[in-house]
Rosetta silent file (secondary structure, phi, psi, omega in degrees, C-alpha in Angstrom):
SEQUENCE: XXXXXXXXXXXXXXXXXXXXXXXXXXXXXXXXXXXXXXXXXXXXXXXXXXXXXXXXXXXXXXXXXXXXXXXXXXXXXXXXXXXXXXXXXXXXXXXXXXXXXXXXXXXXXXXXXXXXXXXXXXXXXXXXXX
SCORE:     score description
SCORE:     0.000 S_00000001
   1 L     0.000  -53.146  177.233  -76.317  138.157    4.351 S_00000001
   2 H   -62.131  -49.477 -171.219  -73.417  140.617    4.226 S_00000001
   3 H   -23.995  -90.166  179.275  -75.762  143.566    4.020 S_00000001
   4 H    -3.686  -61.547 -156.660  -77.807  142.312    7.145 S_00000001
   5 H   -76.453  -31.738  175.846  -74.858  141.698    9.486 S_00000001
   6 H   -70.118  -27.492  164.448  -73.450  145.031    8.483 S_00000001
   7 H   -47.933  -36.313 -156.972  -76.745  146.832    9.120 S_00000001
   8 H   -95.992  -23.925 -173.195  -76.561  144.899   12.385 S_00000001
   9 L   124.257  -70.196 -147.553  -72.524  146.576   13.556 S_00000001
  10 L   -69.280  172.203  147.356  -71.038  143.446   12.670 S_00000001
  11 L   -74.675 -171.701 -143.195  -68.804  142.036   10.386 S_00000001
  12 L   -79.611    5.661  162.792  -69.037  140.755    7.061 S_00000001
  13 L    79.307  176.173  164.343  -69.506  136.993    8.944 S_00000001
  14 L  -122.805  166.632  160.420  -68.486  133.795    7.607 S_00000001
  15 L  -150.363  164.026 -170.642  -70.164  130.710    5.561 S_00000001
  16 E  -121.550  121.849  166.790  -69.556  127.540    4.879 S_00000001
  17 L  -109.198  136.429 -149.416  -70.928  126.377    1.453 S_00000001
  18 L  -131.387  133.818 -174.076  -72.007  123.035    0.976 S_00000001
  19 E  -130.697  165.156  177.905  -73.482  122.092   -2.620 S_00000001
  20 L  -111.368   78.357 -155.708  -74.746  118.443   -3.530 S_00000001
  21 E  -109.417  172.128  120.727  -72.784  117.869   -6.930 S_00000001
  22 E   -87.130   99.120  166.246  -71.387  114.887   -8.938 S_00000001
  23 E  -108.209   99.117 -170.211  -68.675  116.622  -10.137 S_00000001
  24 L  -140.087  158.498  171.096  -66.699  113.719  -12.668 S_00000001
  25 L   -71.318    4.009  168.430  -65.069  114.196  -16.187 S_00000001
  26 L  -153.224   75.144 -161.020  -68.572  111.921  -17.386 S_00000001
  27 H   -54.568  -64.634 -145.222  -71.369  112.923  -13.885 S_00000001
  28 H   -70.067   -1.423  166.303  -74.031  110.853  -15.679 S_00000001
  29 H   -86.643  -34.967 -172.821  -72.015  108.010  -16.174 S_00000001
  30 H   -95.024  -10.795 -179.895  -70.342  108.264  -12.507 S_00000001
  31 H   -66.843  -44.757 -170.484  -73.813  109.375  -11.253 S_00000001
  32 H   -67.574  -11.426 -177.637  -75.517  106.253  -12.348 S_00000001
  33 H   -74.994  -12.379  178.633  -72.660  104.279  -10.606 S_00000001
  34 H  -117.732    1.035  178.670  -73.430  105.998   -7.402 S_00000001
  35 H   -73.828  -10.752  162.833  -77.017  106.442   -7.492 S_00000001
  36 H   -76.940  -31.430 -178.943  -77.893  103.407   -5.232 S_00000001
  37 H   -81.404  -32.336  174.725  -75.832  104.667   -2.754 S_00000001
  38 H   -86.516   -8.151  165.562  -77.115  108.170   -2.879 S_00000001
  39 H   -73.925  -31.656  173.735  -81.068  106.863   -2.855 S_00000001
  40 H   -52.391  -88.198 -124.099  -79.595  104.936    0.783 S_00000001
  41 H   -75.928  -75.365 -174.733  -78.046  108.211    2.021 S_00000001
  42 H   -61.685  -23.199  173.896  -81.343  110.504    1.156 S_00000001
  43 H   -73.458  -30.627  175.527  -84.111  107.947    1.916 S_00000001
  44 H  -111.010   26.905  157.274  -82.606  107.847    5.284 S_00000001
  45 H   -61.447  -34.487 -178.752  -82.048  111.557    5.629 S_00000001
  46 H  -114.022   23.055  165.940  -85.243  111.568    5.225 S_00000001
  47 H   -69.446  -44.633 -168.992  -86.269  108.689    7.498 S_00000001
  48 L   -74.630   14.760  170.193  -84.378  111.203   10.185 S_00000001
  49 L    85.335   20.906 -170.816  -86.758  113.885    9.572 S_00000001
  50 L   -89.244  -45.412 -157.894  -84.223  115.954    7.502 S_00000001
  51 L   -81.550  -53.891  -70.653  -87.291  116.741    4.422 S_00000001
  52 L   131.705  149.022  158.352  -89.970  116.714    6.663 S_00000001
  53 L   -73.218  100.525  122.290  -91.883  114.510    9.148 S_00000001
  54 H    63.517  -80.867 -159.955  -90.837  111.030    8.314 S_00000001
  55 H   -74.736  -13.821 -173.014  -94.939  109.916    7.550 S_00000001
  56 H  -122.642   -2.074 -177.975  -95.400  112.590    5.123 S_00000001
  57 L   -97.388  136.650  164.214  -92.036  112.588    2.863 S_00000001
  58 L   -88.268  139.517 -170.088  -92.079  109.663    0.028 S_00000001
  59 L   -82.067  129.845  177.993  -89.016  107.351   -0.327 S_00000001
  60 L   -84.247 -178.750 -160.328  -87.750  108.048   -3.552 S_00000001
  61 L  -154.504  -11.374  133.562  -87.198  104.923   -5.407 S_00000001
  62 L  -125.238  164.360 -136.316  -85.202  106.275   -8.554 S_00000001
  63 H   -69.441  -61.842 -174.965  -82.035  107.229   -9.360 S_00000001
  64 H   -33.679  -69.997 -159.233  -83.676  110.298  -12.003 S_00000001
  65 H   -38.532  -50.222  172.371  -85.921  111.346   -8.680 S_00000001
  66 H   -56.255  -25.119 -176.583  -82.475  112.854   -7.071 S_00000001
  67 H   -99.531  -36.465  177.416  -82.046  114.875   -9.434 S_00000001
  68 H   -59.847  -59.921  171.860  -85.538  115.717  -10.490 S_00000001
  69 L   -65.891   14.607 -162.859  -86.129  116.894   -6.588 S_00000001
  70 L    73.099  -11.385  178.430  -82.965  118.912   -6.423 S_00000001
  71 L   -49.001  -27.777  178.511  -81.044  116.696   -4.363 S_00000001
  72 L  -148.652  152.421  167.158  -77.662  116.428   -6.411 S_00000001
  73 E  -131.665  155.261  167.864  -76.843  118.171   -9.173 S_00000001
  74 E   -52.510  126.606  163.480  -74.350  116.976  -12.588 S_00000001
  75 E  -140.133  159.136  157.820  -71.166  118.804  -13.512 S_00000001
  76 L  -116.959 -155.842 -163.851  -68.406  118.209  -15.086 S_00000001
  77 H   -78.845  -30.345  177.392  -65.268  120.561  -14.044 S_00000001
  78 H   -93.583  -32.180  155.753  -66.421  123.394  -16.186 S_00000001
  79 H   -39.232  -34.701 -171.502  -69.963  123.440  -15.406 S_00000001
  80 H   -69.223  -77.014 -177.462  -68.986  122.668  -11.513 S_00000001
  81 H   -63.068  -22.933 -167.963  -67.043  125.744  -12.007 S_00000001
  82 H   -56.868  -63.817 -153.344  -69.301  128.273  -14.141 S_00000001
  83 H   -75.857  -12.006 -171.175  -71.760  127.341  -11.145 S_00000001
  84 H   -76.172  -47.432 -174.827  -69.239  127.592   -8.712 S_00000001
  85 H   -73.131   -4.293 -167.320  -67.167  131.101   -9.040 S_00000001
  86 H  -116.783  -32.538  163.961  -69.949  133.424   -8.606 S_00000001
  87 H   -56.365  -50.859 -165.930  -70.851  131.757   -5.193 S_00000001
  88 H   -72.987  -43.570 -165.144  -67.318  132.621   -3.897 S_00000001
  89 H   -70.997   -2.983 -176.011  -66.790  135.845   -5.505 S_00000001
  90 H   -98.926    0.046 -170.848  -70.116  137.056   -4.020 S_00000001
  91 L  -150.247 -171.273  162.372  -69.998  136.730   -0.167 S_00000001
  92 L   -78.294   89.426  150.563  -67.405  135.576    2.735 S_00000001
  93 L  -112.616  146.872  175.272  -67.267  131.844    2.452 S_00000001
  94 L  -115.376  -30.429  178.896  -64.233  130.328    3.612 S_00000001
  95 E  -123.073  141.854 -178.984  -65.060  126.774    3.445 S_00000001
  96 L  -143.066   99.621  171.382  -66.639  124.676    0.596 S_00000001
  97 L  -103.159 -171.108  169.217  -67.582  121.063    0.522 S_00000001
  98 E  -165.653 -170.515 -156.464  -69.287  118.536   -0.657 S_00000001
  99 L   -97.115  133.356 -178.723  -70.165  114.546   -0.033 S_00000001
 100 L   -83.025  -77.570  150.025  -66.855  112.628   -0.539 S_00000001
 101 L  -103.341  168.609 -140.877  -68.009  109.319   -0.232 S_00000001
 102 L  -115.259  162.576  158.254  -71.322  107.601   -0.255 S_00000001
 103 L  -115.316  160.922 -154.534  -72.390  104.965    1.838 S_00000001
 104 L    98.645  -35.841 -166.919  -71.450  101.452    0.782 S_00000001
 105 L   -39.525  109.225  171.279  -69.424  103.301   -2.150 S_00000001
 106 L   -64.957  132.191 -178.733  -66.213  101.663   -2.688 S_00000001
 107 H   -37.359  -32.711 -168.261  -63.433  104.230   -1.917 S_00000001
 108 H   -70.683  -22.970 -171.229  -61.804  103.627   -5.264 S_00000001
 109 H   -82.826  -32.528  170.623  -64.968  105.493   -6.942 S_00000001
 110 H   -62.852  -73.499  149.691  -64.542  108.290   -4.279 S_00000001
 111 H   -12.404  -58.984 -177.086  -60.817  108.661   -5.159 S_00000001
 112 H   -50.205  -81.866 -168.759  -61.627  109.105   -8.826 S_00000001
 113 H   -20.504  -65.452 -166.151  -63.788  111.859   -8.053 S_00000001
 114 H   -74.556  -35.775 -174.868  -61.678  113.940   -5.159 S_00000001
 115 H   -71.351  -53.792  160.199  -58.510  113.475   -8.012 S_00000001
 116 H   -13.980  -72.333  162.080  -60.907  115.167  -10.829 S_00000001
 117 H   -55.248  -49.469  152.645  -61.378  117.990   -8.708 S_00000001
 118 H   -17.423  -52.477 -171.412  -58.069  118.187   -7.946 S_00000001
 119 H   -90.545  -33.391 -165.308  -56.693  118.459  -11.429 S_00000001
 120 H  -126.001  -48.457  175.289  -59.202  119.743  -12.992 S_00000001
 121 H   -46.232  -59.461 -165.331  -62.257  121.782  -11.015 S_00000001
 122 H   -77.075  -24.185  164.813  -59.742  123.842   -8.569 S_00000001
 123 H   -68.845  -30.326  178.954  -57.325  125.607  -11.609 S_00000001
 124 H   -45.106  -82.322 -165.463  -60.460  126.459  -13.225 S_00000001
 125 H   -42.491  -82.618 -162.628  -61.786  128.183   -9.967 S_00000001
 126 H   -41.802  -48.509  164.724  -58.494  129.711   -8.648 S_00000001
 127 H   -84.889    3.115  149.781  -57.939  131.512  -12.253 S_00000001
 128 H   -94.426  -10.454  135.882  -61.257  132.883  -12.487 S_00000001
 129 L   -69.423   -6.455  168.547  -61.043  134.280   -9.115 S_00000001
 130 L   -60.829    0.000    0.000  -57.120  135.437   -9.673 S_00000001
């Protein structure tokens, strides 16, 4: 990407990276607590055409299936980061999300999560990029 734009005149660009974690101190324990909500959110991503035309994508129908297809992947803070630090240190991204809450999720499960990272995900990342 950087090459390209500099080959092109420009600068080194921006990106916004967006990854589709669980990132919890136990993901497969907080995954299965959210995996009805994230089979909602992707069957009707891909009702909208996001995978595909609509008539030709199959509605997944278990939780394993999200994971199995690539849709979310498990971390805990230090896996989250191992996979994390080598995206930032390699290009311009300035912004990096991911899905806060689910729908239907109760907020308190959401909370947990966004505190996790907080405490634990972002000193990792910030002292391996110091």
């Amino acid at each position: 990407y950087v090459a390209a734009r500099r080959a092109l005149g420009l600068d080194d660009g921006r990106v916004a990276l967006g990854n589709q974690w669980i990132v919890a101190e136990d993901p497969e324990r907080t995954f299965a607590a959210v995996a009805p909500h994230i089979l909602y959110q992707v069957n009707a991503y891909a009702d909208y055409g996001a995978f595909g035309p609509p008539e030709t994508v199959p509605r997944l129908t278990e939780p394993q299936q999200l994971l199995d297809h690539g849709h979310y992947q498990l971390h805990d803070a230090a896996s989250a980061a191992d996979a994390l630090v080598p995206m930032l240190a390699g290009g311009p991204v300035v912004d990096c999300f991911s899905w806060t809450l689910f729908p239907g999720e109760p907020l308190d499960r959401a909370v947990e999560r966004i505190e996790y990272a907080a405490a634990q995900l972002l000193p990792l990342v910030r002292a391996r990029l110091a």
